[in-house]
Amino acid sequence: MKRSRLATAALIACGVLLALVILLPFLWALSASLQTELALFRRPPDWTPNPPSLENYLYVFTGQVPNAYNVRGLLRSPITQEARVLPIGLMNSLEVALSVVTVNLVLGTLASYTFARERFRGRETAYLFILGSRLLPAMAVAIPIFLIIKALDLLDTKIGLVLIYSAFTLPFTIWVLTLYFRSLPKDIEEAAMVDGCNRFDALRHVVLPLAAPGLAAIGAFSFLFSYDEFVFALFTTSSTSSKTVPVMIAAISVNPDASYTLIAVGIVLSVLAPIALALVFRRFITSGLVASMGRS
Amino acid sequence: MSARTGVKSFWSARGAGSSTAYRLATLAPVLVLVAIFTLFPFVYSAVTSTHQVLLTLPDQTPFIGLQNYLDVLRDSSTQNAIKNTLVFTLLTVPCVTVLGLAVALLLNQQIRGFGILRALVLLPWAIPLVSAGIIWRLLLHGDFGALNGLLLQLGVVHDYMSWLSSPNLAMYAVALAHIWREFPLPAILFLAGLQLIPGDIVDASRVDGAGLWARFRNITLPYLRAPLLIVLVYETMISVSVFDLVYVLTGGGPGSSTTLFSWYAYATTFTFLNPGQGAALSFIMAAFLLALIIMFLRIVRVDEGEA
């Protein structure tokens, strides 16, 4: 069936509108990060930086104070030391997120395969427990979790965060992977096991190569969850050596002395990794989300 | 029930068994980790919420039964937080659902270049919620802000509006940021549902002369029933427990106009230094969400059985 020209044009217009709604907020943050504070407060502001300047980024990475701050155009010349720790926060976030991905890939895969293929008492209870626990809101459990981490003597450490995030991502991982493993044909595994492979060998040599897309999806989910998480990081970390990016930029953004251009730098730096990941792993993320919510 | 047999056959679908040790070794680490971080908080909240715990009186924590629950439920601030959360949920869930459906219908069209859109649509959802919140802080700021600049340029307003510090507007501002952040997930789920509709049914109905609306009502909507239920329950859970956005956008203010339930539980513990009542509030929220979770699992699992 052919669509009329007019209908196609209208759909394209809607598509462009959607792209603008998604992208303009990001582009405004990018534009603001390349401007001076003074230009930002012009009414109306310059939509594109004029001229663009990397001085705000330079300050974050090298500590060189932007020239614009010597011009006292505003009542205060706000600048904050807090912005200087962002590069460390980025490293912390990546370290924590990649560790959680590793935990999920190893423990999550092993457990999911057992859930998908083994038969034993209590497995349905265990599976339901795992599924049900995945959606508890952070605020409802944040204080007791703070106490657990304190009891383990892991306050203000990245390991503490890795433990919490693993506990909150593994249920989702197991859900997605169990469904995924179930969808793979059993014949080859069974043939391998008749030939003397044990369950673990079958998993390693036969199933894992087939399950690569599922593994990519749960890797991406655990990364995004850990990288984006805010409440637990806010509660359990206190020093630069373990604070993650969301905690740092939240602190900067509610600091009345922080420059808005530096806040914009913080936004841009914080969204780079998840945006890159979302674009590269798009297919896996989409199919994983759909699988986890039921293939309706 | 078909759902049950579906689940049963899932569990009996297996090859030769292996040792108990292997099962234990593969399941124990996950079960222990998840149990520590979900069961303990539940028990802890339950116990704490039945004691008087004031950070100002750390040595006296008498058992007071359900007094904390009675106190918080009678408190007008709690009622305000519940009212705000209700308003927020009623603002956001329908918008997120309808917008997600509209975007899915759009992305389902075979048009050159829409592949890029299907990738872009993930972006607001992929970034940290805190970043999304701060982006909207920059957009809605009262002293500068892109929205103010735009409206001024278009001549809609004569002076800058303080969206986030006006008690009447702040709730809408937070809702707007939330909707921008949340619509991608429903869009993706609906899109997946749309792609399952067989093309020949649509074509046949067209030949029969069914209009756009008739096709949507009689073909599209029935196919989207399951994703629709899932989206409604899931998005309700997300809206009810929203915290990060409030933290970076308004801090619950101005006054208490954007004090949502999560924020209120947080403030009760850390600002008013009353962990006993804070735990009672958390427990109320957790119980409410648990009911939604059970509902959610039922929908998803029934769906699984039919698949």
mmCIF file of N, CA, C and O in Angstrom, chain B residues 146-204:
data_model
loop_
_atom_site.group_PDB
_atom_site.id
_atom_site.type_symbol
_atom_site.label_atom_id
_atom_site.label_comp_id
_atom_site.label_asym_id
_atom_site.label_seq_id
_atom_site.Cartn_x
_atom_site.Cartn_y
_atom_site.Cartn_z
ATOM 1 N N ALA B 146 16.965 28.052 28.673
ATOM 2 C CA ALA B 146 16.655 28.071 27.249
ATOM 3 C C ALA B 146 15.168 28.316 27.000
ATOM 4 O O ALA B 146 14.804 29.034 26.088
ATOM 5 N N LEU B 147 14.316 27.741 27.856
ATOM 6 C CA LEU B 147 12.879 27.899 27.635
ATOM 7 C C LEU B 147 12.487 29.367 27.761
ATOM 8 O O LEU B 147 11.758 29.908 26.928
ATOM 9 N N ASN B 148 13.012 30.022 28.802
ATOM 10 C CA ASN B 148 12.738 31.441 28.979
ATOM 11 C C ASN B 148 13.208 32.248 27.772
ATOM 12 O O ASN B 148 12.484 33.096 27.264
ATOM 13 N N GLY B 149 14.441 31.960 27.325
ATOM 14 C CA GLY B 149 14.994 32.691 26.183
ATOM 15 C C GLY B 149 14.121 32.525 24.958
ATOM 16 O O GLY B 149 13.809 33.484 24.249
ATOM 17 N N LEU B 150 13.700 31.267 24.741
ATOM 18 C CA LEU B 150 12.883 30.952 23.569
ATOM 19 C C LEU B 150 11.546 31.678 23.631
ATOM 20 O O LEU B 150 11.125 32.335 22.670
ATOM 21 N N LEU B 151 10.877 31.584 24.788
ATOM 22 C CA LEU B 151 9.556 32.209 24.923
ATOM 23 C C LEU B 151 9.647 33.725 24.796
ATOM 24 O O LEU B 151 8.760 34.372 24.239
ATOM 25 N N LEU B 152 10.750 34.295 25.296
ATOM 26 C CA LEU B 152 10.947 35.742 25.196
ATOM 27 C C LEU B 152 11.111 36.137 23.731
ATOM 28 O O LEU B 152 10.513 37.097 23.250
ATOM 29 N N GLN B 153 11.934 35.336 23.025
ATOM 30 C CA GLN B 153 12.200 35.626 21.621
ATOM 31 C C GLN B 153 10.921 35.524 20.787
ATOM 32 O O GLN B 153 10.712 36.288 19.862
ATOM 33 N N LEU B 154 10.082 34.538 21.150
ATOM 34 C CA LEU B 154 8.833 34.356 20.412
ATOM 35 C C LEU B 154 7.769 35.355 20.856
ATOM 36 O O LEU B 154 6.684 35.403 20.279
ATOM 37 N N GLY B 155 8.082 36.128 21.901
ATOM 38 C CA GLY B 155 7.128 37.119 22.377
ATOM 39 C C GLY B 155 6.003 36.533 23.213
ATOM 40 O O GLY B 155 4.991 37.184 23.448
ATOM 41 N N VAL B 156 6.148 35.281 23.647
ATOM 42 C CA VAL B 156 5.091 34.661 24.467
ATOM 43 C C VAL B 156 5.093 35.248 25.882
ATOM 44 O O VAL B 156 4.053 35.461 26.482
ATOM 45 N N VAL B 157 6.299 35.488 26.414
ATOM 46 C CA VAL B 157 6.381 36.105 27.740
ATOM 47 C C VAL B 157 7.149 37.422 27.611
ATOM 48 O O VAL B 157 7.921 37.609 26.667
ATOM 49 N N HIS B 158 6.928 38.328 28.551
ATOM 50 C CA HIS B 158 7.633 39.603 28.513
ATOM 51 C C HIS B 158 8.804 39.613 29.469
ATOM 52 O O HIS B 158 9.733 40.386 29.339
ATOM 53 N N ASP B 159 8.732 38.737 30.454
ATOM 54 C CA ASP B 159 9.855 38.649 31.383
ATOM 55 C C ASP B 159 10.104 37.182 31.680
ATOM 56 O O ASP B 159 9.250 36.334 31.450
ATOM 57 N N TYR B 160 11.311 36.898 32.199
ATOM 58 C CA TYR B 160 11.636 35.502 32.484
ATOM 59 C C TYR B 160 10.741 34.961 33.588
ATOM 60 O O TYR B 160 10.429 35.651 34.552
ATOM 61 N N MET B 161 10.313 33.720 33.409
ATOM 62 C CA MET B 161 9.473 33.061 34.402
ATOM 63 C C MET B 161 10.361 32.154 35.260
ATOM 64 O O MET B 161 11.303 31.543 34.761
ATOM 65 N N SER B 162 10.041 32.064 36.554
ATOM 66 C CA SER B 162 10.823 31.151 37.383
ATOM 67 C C SER B 162 10.053 29.847 37.525
ATOM 68 O O SER B 162 9.325 29.629 38.474
ATOM 69 N N TRP B 163 10.228 28.993 36.519
ATOM 70 C CA TRP B 163 9.455 27.747 36.445
ATOM 71 C C TRP B 163 9.643 26.889 37.688
ATOM 72 O O TRP B 163 8.698 26.296 38.183
ATOM 73 N N LEU B 164 10.898 26.791 38.147
ATOM 74 C CA LEU B 164 11.190 25.837 39.204
ATOM 75 C C LEU B 164 10.940 26.408 40.593
ATOM 76 O O LEU B 164 10.837 25.672 41.560
ATOM 77 N N SER B 165 10.854 27.745 40.708
ATOM 78 C CA SER B 165 10.651 28.282 42.051
ATOM 79 C C SER B 165 9.257 28.868 42.216
ATOM 80 O O SER B 165 8.989 29.593 43.156
ATOM 81 N N SER B 166 8.373 28.545 41.291
ATOM 82 C CA SER B 166 6.985 28.950 41.480
ATOM 83 C C SER B 166 6.180 27.743 41.943
ATOM 84 O O SER B 166 6.199 26.691 41.304
ATOM 85 N N PRO B 167 5.473 27.872 43.073
ATOM 86 C CA PRO B 167 4.754 26.726 43.635
ATOM 87 C C PRO B 167 3.742 26.133 42.655
ATOM 88 O O PRO B 167 3.468 24.944 42.686
ATOM 89 N N ASN B 168 3.214 26.976 41.762
ATOM 90 C CA ASN B 168 2.209 26.459 40.828
ATOM 91 C C ASN B 168 2.828 25.710 39.660
ATOM 92 O O ASN B 168 2.206 24.839 39.072
ATOM 93 N N LEU B 169 4.059 26.104 39.302
ATOM 94 C CA LEU B 169 4.649 25.549 38.086
ATOM 95 C C LEU B 169 5.646 24.426 38.354
ATOM 96 O O LEU B 169 5.894 23.585 37.493
ATOM 97 N N ALA B 170 6.226 24.411 39.564
ATOM 98 C CA ALA B 170 7.344 23.500 39.822
ATOM 99 C C ALA B 170 6.962 22.039 39.567
ATOM 100 O O ALA B 170 7.734 21.280 38.980
ATOM 101 N N MET B 171 5.745 21.656 39.987
ATOM 102 C CA MET B 171 5.324 20.269 39.795
ATOM 103 C C MET B 171 5.294 19.902 38.319
ATOM 104 O O MET B 171 5.735 18.829 37.914
ATOM 105 N N TYR B 172 4.790 20.831 37.488
ATOM 106 C CA TYR B 172 4.740 20.566 36.053
ATOM 107 C C TYR B 172 6.148 20.470 35.482
ATOM 108 O O TYR B 172 6.411 19.685 34.577
ATOM 109 N N ALA B 173 7.047 21.298 36.018
ATOM 110 C CA ALA B 173 8.424 21.273 35.531
ATOM 111 C C ALA B 173 9.063 19.913 35.810
ATOM 112 O O ALA B 173 9.687 19.319 34.928
ATOM 113 N N VAL B 174 8.882 19.409 37.033
ATOM 114 C CA VAL B 174 9.442 18.097 37.367
ATOM 115 C C VAL B 174 8.788 17.016 36.503
ATOM 116 O O VAL B 174 9.468 16.119 35.980
ATOM 117 N N ALA B 175 7.469 17.127 36.318
ATOM 118 C CA ALA B 175 6.763 16.137 35.503
ATOM 119 C C ALA B 175 7.275 16.155 34.067
ATOM 120 O O ALA B 175 7.482 15.101 33.451
ATOM 121 N N LEU B 176 7.519 17.362 33.553
ATOM 122 C CA LEU B 176 8.012 17.502 32.182
ATOM 123 C C LEU B 176 9.353 16.778 32.026
ATOM 124 O O LEU B 176 9.562 16.004 31.082
ATOM 125 N N ALA B 177 10.269 17.028 32.956
ATOM 126 C CA ALA B 177 11.583 16.372 32.904
ATOM 127 C C ALA B 177 11.419 14.857 32.988
ATOM 128 O O ALA B 177 12.075 14.105 32.264
ATOM 129 N N HIS B 178 10.518 14.411 33.849
ATOM 130 C CA HIS B 178 10.286 12.975 34.022
ATOM 131 C C HIS B 178 9.743 12.346 32.731
ATOM 132 O O HIS B 178 10.168 11.273 32.329
ATOM 133 N N ILE B 179 8.814 13.047 32.097
ATOM 134 C CA ILE B 179 8.205 12.512 30.875
ATOM 135 C C ILE B 179 9.258 12.410 29.771
ATOM 136 O O ILE B 179 9.339 11.413 29.055
ATOM 137 N N TRP B 180 10.093 13.444 29.659
ATOM 138 C CA TRP B 180 11.157 13.426 28.634
ATOM 139 C C TRP B 180 12.078 12.234 28.860
ATOM 140 O O TRP B 180 12.506 11.563 27.932
ATOM 141 N N ARG B 181 12.350 11.952 30.117
ATOM 142 C CA ARG B 181 13.262 10.875 30.446
ATOM 143 C C ARG B 181 12.621 9.496 30.240
ATOM 144 O O ARG B 181 13.265 8.547 29.836
ATOM 145 N N GLU B 182 11.318 9.381 30.542
ATOM 146 C CA GLU B 182 10.690 8.055 30.627
ATOM 147 C C GLU B 182 10.016 7.555 29.356
ATOM 148 O O GLU B 182 9.768 6.356 29.235
ATOM 149 N N PHE B 183 9.684 8.446 28.405
ATOM 150 C CA PHE B 183 8.883 7.949 27.267
ATOM 151 C C PHE B 183 9.589 6.901 26.399
ATOM 152 O O PHE B 183 8.916 6.084 25.780
ATOM 153 N N PRO B 184 10.949 6.874 26.349
ATOM 154 C CA PRO B 184 11.576 5.880 25.467
ATOM 155 C C PRO B 184 11.209 4.430 25.775
ATOM 156 O O PRO B 184 10.973 3.648 24.857
ATOM 157 N N LEU B 185 11.144 4.066 27.051
ATOM 158 C CA LEU B 185 10.877 2.669 27.382
ATOM 159 C C LEU B 185 9.519 2.202 26.844
ATOM 160 O O LEU B 185 9.455 1.197 26.121
ATOM 161 N N PRO B 186 8.401 2.925 27.150
ATOM 162 C CA PRO B 186 7.130 2.521 26.544
ATOM 163 C C PRO B 186 7.196 2.514 25.019
ATOM 164 O O PRO B 186 6.646 1.616 24.383
ATOM 165 N N ALA B 187 7.889 3.508 24.447
ATOM 166 C CA ALA B 187 7.972 3.567 22.985
ATOM 167 C C ALA B 187 8.577 2.276 22.433
ATOM 168 O O ALA B 187 8.074 1.705 21.467
ATOM 169 N N ILE B 188 9.644 1.800 23.068
ATOM 170 C CA ILE B 188 10.313 0.589 22.586
ATOM 171 C C ILE B 188 9.420 -0.634 22.764
ATOM 172 O O ILE B 188 9.308 -1.477 21.871
ATOM 173 N N LEU B 189 8.749 -0.720 23.914
ATOM 174 C CA LEU B 189 7.887 -1.872 24.151
ATOM 175 C C LEU B 189 6.691 -1.881 23.187
ATOM 176 O O LEU B 189 6.332 -2.918 22.637
ATOM 177 N N PHE B 190 6.094 -0.704 22.969
ATOM 178 C CA PHE B 190 4.978 -0.630 22.034
ATOM 179 C C PHE B 190 5.435 -0.939 20.614
ATOM 180 O O PHE B 190 4.744 -1.618 19.858
ATOM 181 N N LEU B 191 6.611 -0.425 20.258
ATOM 182 C CA LEU B 191 7.131 -0.668 18.910
ATOM 183 C C LEU B 191 7.296 -2.167 18.673
ATOM 184 O O LEU B 191 6.923 -2.687 17.621
ATOM 185 N N ALA B 192 7.832 -2.865 19.682
ATOM 186 C CA ALA B 192 7.997 -4.308 19.551
ATOM 187 C C ALA B 192 6.643 -4.979 19.369
ATOM 188 O O ALA B 192 6.498 -5.917 18.573
ATOM 189 N N GLY B 193 5.618 -4.491 20.093
ATOM 190 C CA GLY B 193 4.274 -5.043 19.954
ATOM 191 C C GLY B 193 3.717 -4.798 18.556
ATOM 192 O O GLY B 193 3.142 -5.693 17.933
ATOM 193 N N LEU B 194 3.932 -3.583 18.054
ATOM 194 C CA LEU B 194 3.422 -3.228 16.723
ATOM 195 C C LEU B 194 4.028 -4.100 15.637
ATOM 196 O O LEU B 194 3.365 -4.468 14.670
ATOM 197 N N GLN B 195 5.320 -4.427 15.828
ATOM 198 C CA GLN B 195 6.006 -5.182 14.783
ATOM 199 C C GLN B 195 5.517 -6.626 14.701
ATOM 200 O O GLN B 195 5.825 -7.332 13.758
ATOM 201 N N LEU B 196 4.736 -7.045 15.720
ATOM 202 C CA LEU B 196 4.209 -8.407 15.699
ATOM 203 C C LEU B 196 2.872 -8.506 14.960
ATOM 204 O O LEU B 196 2.363 -9.584 14.708
ATOM 205 N N ILE B 197 2.279 -7.334 14.650
ATOM 206 C CA ILE B 197 0.988 -7.367 13.970
ATOM 207 C C ILE B 197 1.213 -7.828 12.524
ATOM 208 O O ILE B 197 1.983 -7.218 11.804
ATOM 209 N N PRO B 198 0.550 -8.923 12.138
ATOM 210 C CA PRO B 198 0.769 -9.422 10.774
ATOM 211 C C PRO B 198 0.302 -8.403 9.744
ATOM 212 O O PRO B 198 -0.806 -7.856 9.864
ATOM 213 N N GLY B 199 1.147 -8.147 8.759
ATOM 214 C CA GLY B 199 0.840 -7.148 7.740
ATOM 215 C C GLY B 199 -0.421 -7.466 6.960
ATOM 216 O O GLY B 199 -1.173 -6.566 6.593
ATOM 217 N N ASP B 200 -0.695 -8.776 6.740
ATOM 218 C CA ASP B 200 -1.848 -9.093 5.886
ATOM 219 C C ASP B 200 -3.174 -8.756 6.547
ATOM 220 O O ASP B 200 -4.146 -8.423 5.866
ATOM 221 N N ILE B 201 -3.234 -8.809 7.881
ATOM 222 C CA ILE B 201 -4.463 -8.404 8.566
ATOM 223 C C ILE B 201 -4.748 -6.936 8.285
ATOM 224 O O ILE B 201 -5.863 -6.541 7.955
ATOM 225 N N VAL B 202 -3.678 -6.119 8.414
ATOM 226 C CA VAL B 202 -3.828 -4.687 8.179
ATOM 227 C C VAL B 202 -4.265 -4.443 6.739
ATOM 228 O O VAL B 202 -5.200 -3.670 6.480
ATOM 229 N N ASP B 203 -3.602 -5.138 5.814
ATOM 230 C CA ASP B 203 -3.923 -4.948 4.398
ATOM 231 C C ASP B 203 -5.370 -5.344 4.113
ATOM 232 O O ASP B 203 -6.105 -4.622 3.435
ATOM 233 N N ALA B 204 -5.769 -6.500 4.676
ATOM 234 C CA ALA B 204 -7.130 -6.982 4.439
ATOM 235 C C ALA B 204 -8.153 -5.971 4.940
ATOM 236 O O ALA B 204 -9.142 -5.675 4.245
#
